[in-house]
Amino acid sequence: MDCVRVAVLQMVSGDDLAHNLAQAEGLLRQAAAEGAEFAQLPEYFYLMPADERARVALAAPVEAHPLLAWAQGLARELGLWILAGTLPLASEEPGKMHNSSLLIDPQGQLASRYDKLHLFGFCNGQEQYDEAATMSPGRQVVSHPLPWGLLRLGICYDLRFPELFRLDPAPDFIALPAAFTHTTGLAHWELLLRARAVENLAFVLASAQGGHHPGGRRTFGHSMIIDPWGRVLARVEEGQGMAIATLDLAAQRNVRSQLPALNHRKIPVGTASRHNS
């Protein structure tokens, strides 16, 4: 296959679960109508509440999660690969959840699960975030073969850890659903996304939250699709919307053939870590 059409979806989710799901469904249907074969929702597409613990209350085992069933039904109906942003999955730690990306194939089957490895902590005197208070970190690096190449999964703060994407096997696509804060996004979001694309000669698919949320939180938005040369192919700046592009896979193979082999590393995985910045 020499091309694939992909869409990254941007939302401004609030504290009304039903409303958020309706908005997400509308975007997924729009992506399918415009020819997308793969569509990616942002982190926390289902809920951005003032109290982070409201998401923990929705955590459930993956095999019985109603939000996963919702996404599976849409994937099956639309014949679409869907990366369901992140969903709250049950954790072994009381009062916590795993913040997990779930990849669903066009038959509605769960293809892959990735639990966020790096937990965000930030305090500048005006804003404060501590994901470790409500989340358990993941323990595995996850890749999944798509019909068009290998997808490496990451979530939001993972973007700051290039080693996650430099591990074998080398990815053709990097997925980054996110809810980057406006403060850190303004400084580093596009810079880091384009760096990850160039370092790995991979397409980067970044779907974000982009606006004001309950509790005074503001996210940066700027969802985008970036090619292996670091060029932004499509972008949504702020507010709800969709960026869609047809990816030239033959051109990616050509770029890789002209440059020295990438030095991806084989590093044992299976340990979790928390990082603050």
Short mmCIF file of C-alpha atoms in Angstrom, two decimals:
data_model
loop_
_atom_site.label_atom_id
_atom_site.label_comp_id
_atom_site.label_asym_id
_atom_site.label_seq_id
_atom_site.Cartn_x
_atom_site.Cartn_y
_atom_site.Cartn_z
CA MET A 1 0.00 0.00 0.00
CA ASP A 2 1.39 3.39 -1.00
CA CYS A 3 -0.98 5.68 0.89
CA VAL A 4 -3.42 5.85 3.79
CA ARG A 5 -5.85 8.58 4.83
CA VAL A 6 -5.76 9.43 8.53
CA ALA A 7 -7.61 11.87 10.78
CA VAL A 8 -6.72 13.32 14.17
CA LEU A 9 -9.65 14.67 16.13
CA GLN A 10 -9.52 17.64 18.50
CA MET A 11 -12.04 18.24 21.26
CA VAL A 12 -12.79 20.59 24.15
CA SER A 13 -14.29 18.00 26.46
CA GLY A 14 -16.13 19.01 29.60
CA ASP A 15 -17.77 17.28 32.56
CA ASP A 16 -20.85 15.95 30.69
CA LEU A 17 -20.06 12.39 29.60
CA ALA A 18 -23.03 12.03 27.24
CA HIS A 19 -22.27 15.34 25.51
CA ASN A 20 -18.59 14.45 25.10
CA LEU A 21 -19.45 11.08 23.55
CA ALA A 22 -21.89 12.73 21.15
CA GLN A 23 -19.21 15.19 20.05
CA ALA A 24 -16.66 12.39 19.62
CA GLU A 25 -19.11 10.33 17.58
CA GLY A 26 -19.81 13.28 15.30
CA LEU A 27 -16.10 13.73 14.62
CA LEU A 28 -15.60 10.02 13.94
CA ARG A 29 -18.49 10.02 11.48
CA GLN A 30 -17.06 13.09 9.77
CA ALA A 31 -13.66 11.40 9.49
CA ALA A 32 -15.22 8.31 7.91
CA ALA A 33 -17.28 10.43 5.52
CA GLU A 34 -14.09 12.18 4.37
CA GLY A 35 -12.38 8.90 3.58
CA ALA A 36 -10.29 8.32 6.68
CA GLU A 37 -9.17 4.74 7.28
CA PHE A 38 -7.68 5.53 10.70
CA ALA A 39 -9.06 8.09 13.19
CA GLN A 40 -7.61 9.12 16.53
CA LEU A 41 -9.44 10.74 19.45
CA PRO A 42 -7.63 12.90 22.05
CA GLU A 43 -6.69 12.00 25.59
CA TYR A 44 -9.66 12.18 28.00
CA PHE A 45 -12.11 12.67 25.12
CA TYR A 46 -14.84 11.22 27.33
CA LEU A 47 -14.39 13.56 30.35
CA MET A 48 -12.38 16.63 31.40
CA PRO A 49 -13.81 17.37 34.87
CA ALA A 50 -12.77 19.86 37.53
CA ASP A 51 -12.08 16.95 39.90
CA GLU A 52 -9.65 14.42 38.43
CA ARG A 53 -11.15 11.70 40.63
CA ALA A 54 -14.32 11.76 38.52
CA ARG A 55 -12.42 9.83 35.84
CA VAL A 56 -11.30 7.21 38.36
CA ALA A 57 -14.97 6.57 39.16
CA LEU A 58 -15.44 5.45 35.53
CA ALA A 59 -12.57 2.96 35.59
CA ALA A 60 -13.49 -0.63 34.72
CA PRO A 61 -11.79 -3.80 33.48
CA VAL A 62 -11.03 -3.65 29.77
CA GLU A 63 -13.16 -6.70 28.96
CA ALA A 64 -16.27 -5.08 30.45
CA HIS A 65 -15.78 -1.37 29.80
CA PRO A 66 -18.90 0.37 28.45
CA LEU A 67 -16.86 3.12 26.79
CA LEU A 68 -14.79 0.54 24.94
CA ALA A 69 -18.00 -1.15 23.78
CA TRP A 70 -19.20 2.25 22.51
CA ALA A 71 -16.01 2.74 20.48
CA GLN A 72 -16.08 -0.84 19.17
CA GLY A 73 -19.60 -0.36 17.87
CA LEU A 74 -18.60 2.76 15.95
CA ALA A 75 -15.47 1.14 14.50
CA ARG A 76 -17.56 -1.78 13.26
CA GLU A 77 -20.29 0.45 11.82
CA LEU A 78 -17.89 2.85 10.12
CA GLY A 79 -15.33 0.25 9.00
CA LEU A 80 -12.63 2.38 10.62
CA TRP A 81 -9.50 1.83 12.68
CA ILE A 82 -10.10 3.91 15.83
CA LEU A 83 -7.57 4.86 18.47
CA ALA A 84 -9.91 5.69 21.33
CA GLY A 85 -7.74 8.45 22.78
CA THR A 86 -7.51 7.31 26.38
CA LEU A 87 -10.00 5.48 28.56
CA PRO A 88 -9.89 4.84 32.34
CA LEU A 89 -9.09 1.19 33.04
CA ALA A 90 -9.11 -0.55 36.39
CA SER A 91 -5.88 -0.52 38.41
CA GLU A 92 -4.62 -2.81 41.15
CA GLU A 93 -4.00 0.30 43.27
CA PRO A 94 -7.07 1.46 45.24
CA GLY A 95 -8.37 4.85 44.15
CA LYS A 96 -6.36 4.87 40.93
CA MET A 97 -6.78 3.99 37.25
CA HIS A 98 -4.67 3.25 34.21
CA ASN A 99 -4.86 5.97 31.57
CA SER A 100 -4.97 3.74 28.50
CA SER A 101 -5.04 4.05 24.72
CA LEU A 102 -7.14 1.33 23.09
CA LEU A 103 -6.75 0.52 19.40
CA ILE A 104 -9.82 -0.96 17.72
CA ASP A 105 -9.87 -2.55 14.28
CA PRO A 106 -12.59 -2.07 11.61
CA GLN A 107 -14.32 -5.29 12.75
CA GLY A 108 -14.75 -3.78 16.21
CA GLN A 109 -12.12 -5.99 17.87
CA LEU A 110 -9.72 -4.66 20.47
CA ALA A 111 -6.36 -4.81 18.69
CA SER A 112 -4.01 -3.34 21.29
CA ARG A 113 -3.84 -1.64 24.69
CA TYR A 114 -1.22 0.81 25.93
CA ASP A 115 -1.14 2.10 29.52
CA LYS A 116 0.54 5.49 29.88
CA LEU A 117 4.10 4.99 31.11
CA HIS A 118 5.17 8.49 32.15
CA LEU A 119 2.95 10.36 34.61
CA PHE A 120 2.83 14.14 34.36
CA GLY A 121 3.68 16.40 37.26
CA PHE A 122 3.86 20.18 36.91
CA CYS A 123 3.73 23.17 39.26
CA ASN A 124 4.61 26.74 38.36
CA GLY A 125 2.93 28.50 41.27
CA GLN A 126 -0.29 29.08 39.31
CA GLU A 127 -0.96 25.64 37.83
CA GLN A 128 -0.44 22.27 39.46
CA TYR A 129 -0.91 18.75 38.08
CA ASP A 130 -0.06 15.41 39.67
CA GLU A 131 -1.22 12.43 37.62
CA ALA A 132 0.41 9.99 40.05
CA ALA A 133 -2.27 10.91 42.61
CA THR A 134 -4.97 9.23 40.51
CA MET A 135 -3.07 7.02 38.03
CA SER A 136 -0.96 3.90 38.02
CA PRO A 137 1.84 3.90 35.43
CA GLY A 138 2.00 1.34 32.66
CA ARG A 139 4.74 -1.26 32.39
CA GLN A 140 5.11 -2.00 28.69
CA VAL A 141 6.11 -0.29 25.47
CA VAL A 142 3.47 -1.16 22.88
CA SER A 143 3.59 -1.37 19.09
CA HIS A 144 0.91 -2.73 16.77
CA PRO A 145 1.08 -3.68 13.08
CA LEU A 146 -1.43 -1.79 10.95
CA PRO A 147 -2.08 -2.66 7.29
CA TRP A 148 0.22 0.24 6.34
CA GLY A 149 3.08 -0.17 8.84
CA LEU A 150 3.97 -0.37 12.51
CA LEU A 151 2.27 1.95 15.03
CA ARG A 152 4.02 2.94 18.29
CA LEU A 153 1.64 4.11 21.00
CA GLY A 154 2.28 7.01 23.36
CA ILE A 155 0.18 9.40 25.41
CA CYS A 156 0.72 13.12 26.06
CA TYR A 157 3.66 13.42 28.51
CA ASP A 158 5.33 10.41 26.88
CA LEU A 159 6.22 12.84 24.09
CA ARG A 160 9.05 14.20 26.24
CA PHE A 161 10.82 10.82 26.39
CA PRO A 162 12.39 10.13 22.98
CA GLU A 163 13.74 6.74 24.08
CA LEU A 164 10.17 5.39 24.12
CA PHE A 165 10.01 5.83 20.34
CA ARG A 166 13.62 4.77 19.63
CA LEU A 167 13.11 1.20 20.78
CA ASP A 168 13.00 -1.68 18.34
CA PRO A 169 11.04 -2.34 16.26
CA ALA A 170 11.28 1.03 14.48
CA PRO A 171 7.80 2.57 14.11
CA ASP A 172 6.31 3.86 10.86
CA PHE A 173 3.65 5.82 12.78
CA ILE A 174 3.65 7.37 16.25
CA ALA A 175 0.29 8.02 17.95
CA LEU A 176 0.12 10.78 20.57
CA PRO A 177 -3.35 11.51 21.99
CA ALA A 178 -2.88 14.36 24.45
CA ALA A 179 -4.29 17.02 26.73
CA PHE A 180 -1.18 19.23 26.84
CA THR A 181 -1.51 22.27 29.10
CA HIS A 182 -1.55 25.61 27.33
CA THR A 183 1.57 26.70 29.23
CA THR A 184 3.75 23.75 28.27
CA GLY A 185 2.14 23.34 24.86
CA LEU A 186 2.93 26.90 23.85
CA ALA A 187 6.56 26.30 24.69
CA HIS A 188 7.22 22.79 23.43
CA TRP A 189 4.34 20.90 21.76
CA GLU A 190 5.10 21.38 18.06
CA LEU A 191 8.86 21.37 18.65
CA LEU A 192 8.73 17.95 20.31
CA LEU A 193 6.26 16.45 17.84
CA ARG A 194 8.37 17.43 14.85
CA ALA A 195 11.52 16.18 16.58
CA ARG A 196 9.96 12.76 17.19
CA ALA A 197 8.97 12.58 13.51
CA VAL A 198 12.44 13.48 12.22
CA GLU A 199 14.34 11.28 14.69
CA ASN A 200 12.36 8.22 13.73
CA LEU A 201 11.50 9.06 10.10
CA ALA A 202 7.93 8.32 11.17
CA PHE A 203 4.55 9.93 10.67
CA VAL A 204 3.36 11.52 13.93
CA LEU A 205 -0.37 11.64 14.65
CA ALA A 206 -1.14 14.05 17.49
CA SER A 207 -4.74 14.53 18.66
CA ALA A 208 -5.27 17.00 21.47
CA GLN A 209 -7.69 18.79 23.72
CA GLY A 210 -7.81 22.43 22.71
CA GLY A 211 -9.62 24.97 24.88
CA HIS A 212 -11.04 25.80 28.31
CA HIS A 213 -12.34 23.09 30.64
CA PRO A 214 -14.13 22.92 34.02
CA GLY A 215 -11.97 23.92 36.96
CA GLY A 216 -10.09 26.56 34.96
CA ARG A 217 -7.84 24.19 33.04
CA ARG A 218 -6.77 25.30 29.57
CA THR A 219 -5.30 22.94 26.99
CA PHE A 220 -3.18 23.91 24.02
CA GLY A 221 -4.80 22.11 21.09
CA HIS A 222 -2.87 22.31 17.81
CA SER A 223 -3.63 18.74 16.81
CA MET A 224 -1.52 17.87 13.80
CA ILE A 225 -0.28 15.27 11.36
CA ILE A 226 3.46 15.41 10.66
CA ASP A 227 5.43 13.58 7.98
CA PRO A 228 8.86 11.92 8.44
CA TRP A 229 10.61 15.03 7.13
CA GLY A 230 9.06 17.07 9.94
CA ARG A 231 6.50 18.84 7.75
CA VAL A 232 3.06 19.58 9.21
CA LEU A 233 0.55 18.14 6.74
CA ALA A 234 -2.63 19.20 8.57
CA ARG A 235 -3.46 21.09 11.74
CA VAL A 236 -6.33 22.27 13.95
CA GLU A 237 -5.32 25.16 16.18
CA GLU A 238 -7.93 25.69 18.91
CA GLY A 239 -11.46 24.47 19.51
CA GLN A 240 -13.11 21.34 18.24
CA GLY A 241 -12.19 20.09 14.79
CA MET A 242 -10.41 17.58 12.62
CA ALA A 243 -7.10 17.47 10.78
CA ILE A 244 -7.04 14.96 7.93
CA ALA A 245 -4.35 14.01 5.43
CA THR A 246 -3.36 11.32 2.97
CA LEU A 247 0.03 9.92 3.94
CA ASP A 248 2.48 9.07 1.17
CA LEU A 249 4.02 5.81 2.34
CA ALA A 250 6.13 5.40 -0.80
CA ALA A 251 7.79 8.75 -0.10
CA GLN A 252 8.52 7.66 3.47
CA ARG A 253 10.21 4.49 2.20
CA ASN A 254 12.23 6.59 -0.23
CA VAL A 255 13.43 8.93 2.53
CA ARG A 256 14.45 5.99 4.70
CA SER A 257 16.38 4.38 1.85
CA GLN A 258 18.46 7.54 1.32
CA LEU A 259 19.51 8.04 4.94
CA PRO A 260 21.72 5.93 7.22
CA ALA A 261 19.97 3.20 9.17
CA LEU A 262 18.26 4.48 12.30
CA ASN A 263 19.87 3.37 15.53
CA HIS A 264 16.88 1.94 17.34
CA ARG A 265 17.81 0.19 20.54
CA LYS A 266 16.77 -3.05 22.13
CA ILE A 267 16.16 -2.16 25.76
CA PRO A 268 14.40 -4.42 28.27
CA VAL A 269 10.97 -3.11 29.19
CA GLY A 270 8.69 -4.02 32.04
CA THR A 271 9.50 -1.36 34.62
CA ALA A 272 7.34 1.66 35.38
CA SER A 273 8.49 5.15 36.16
CA ARG A 274 7.09 8.50 37.24
CA HIS A 275 8.67 11.71 36.03
CA ASN A 276 8.07 15.33 36.93
CA SER A 277 8.99 18.52 35.14
#
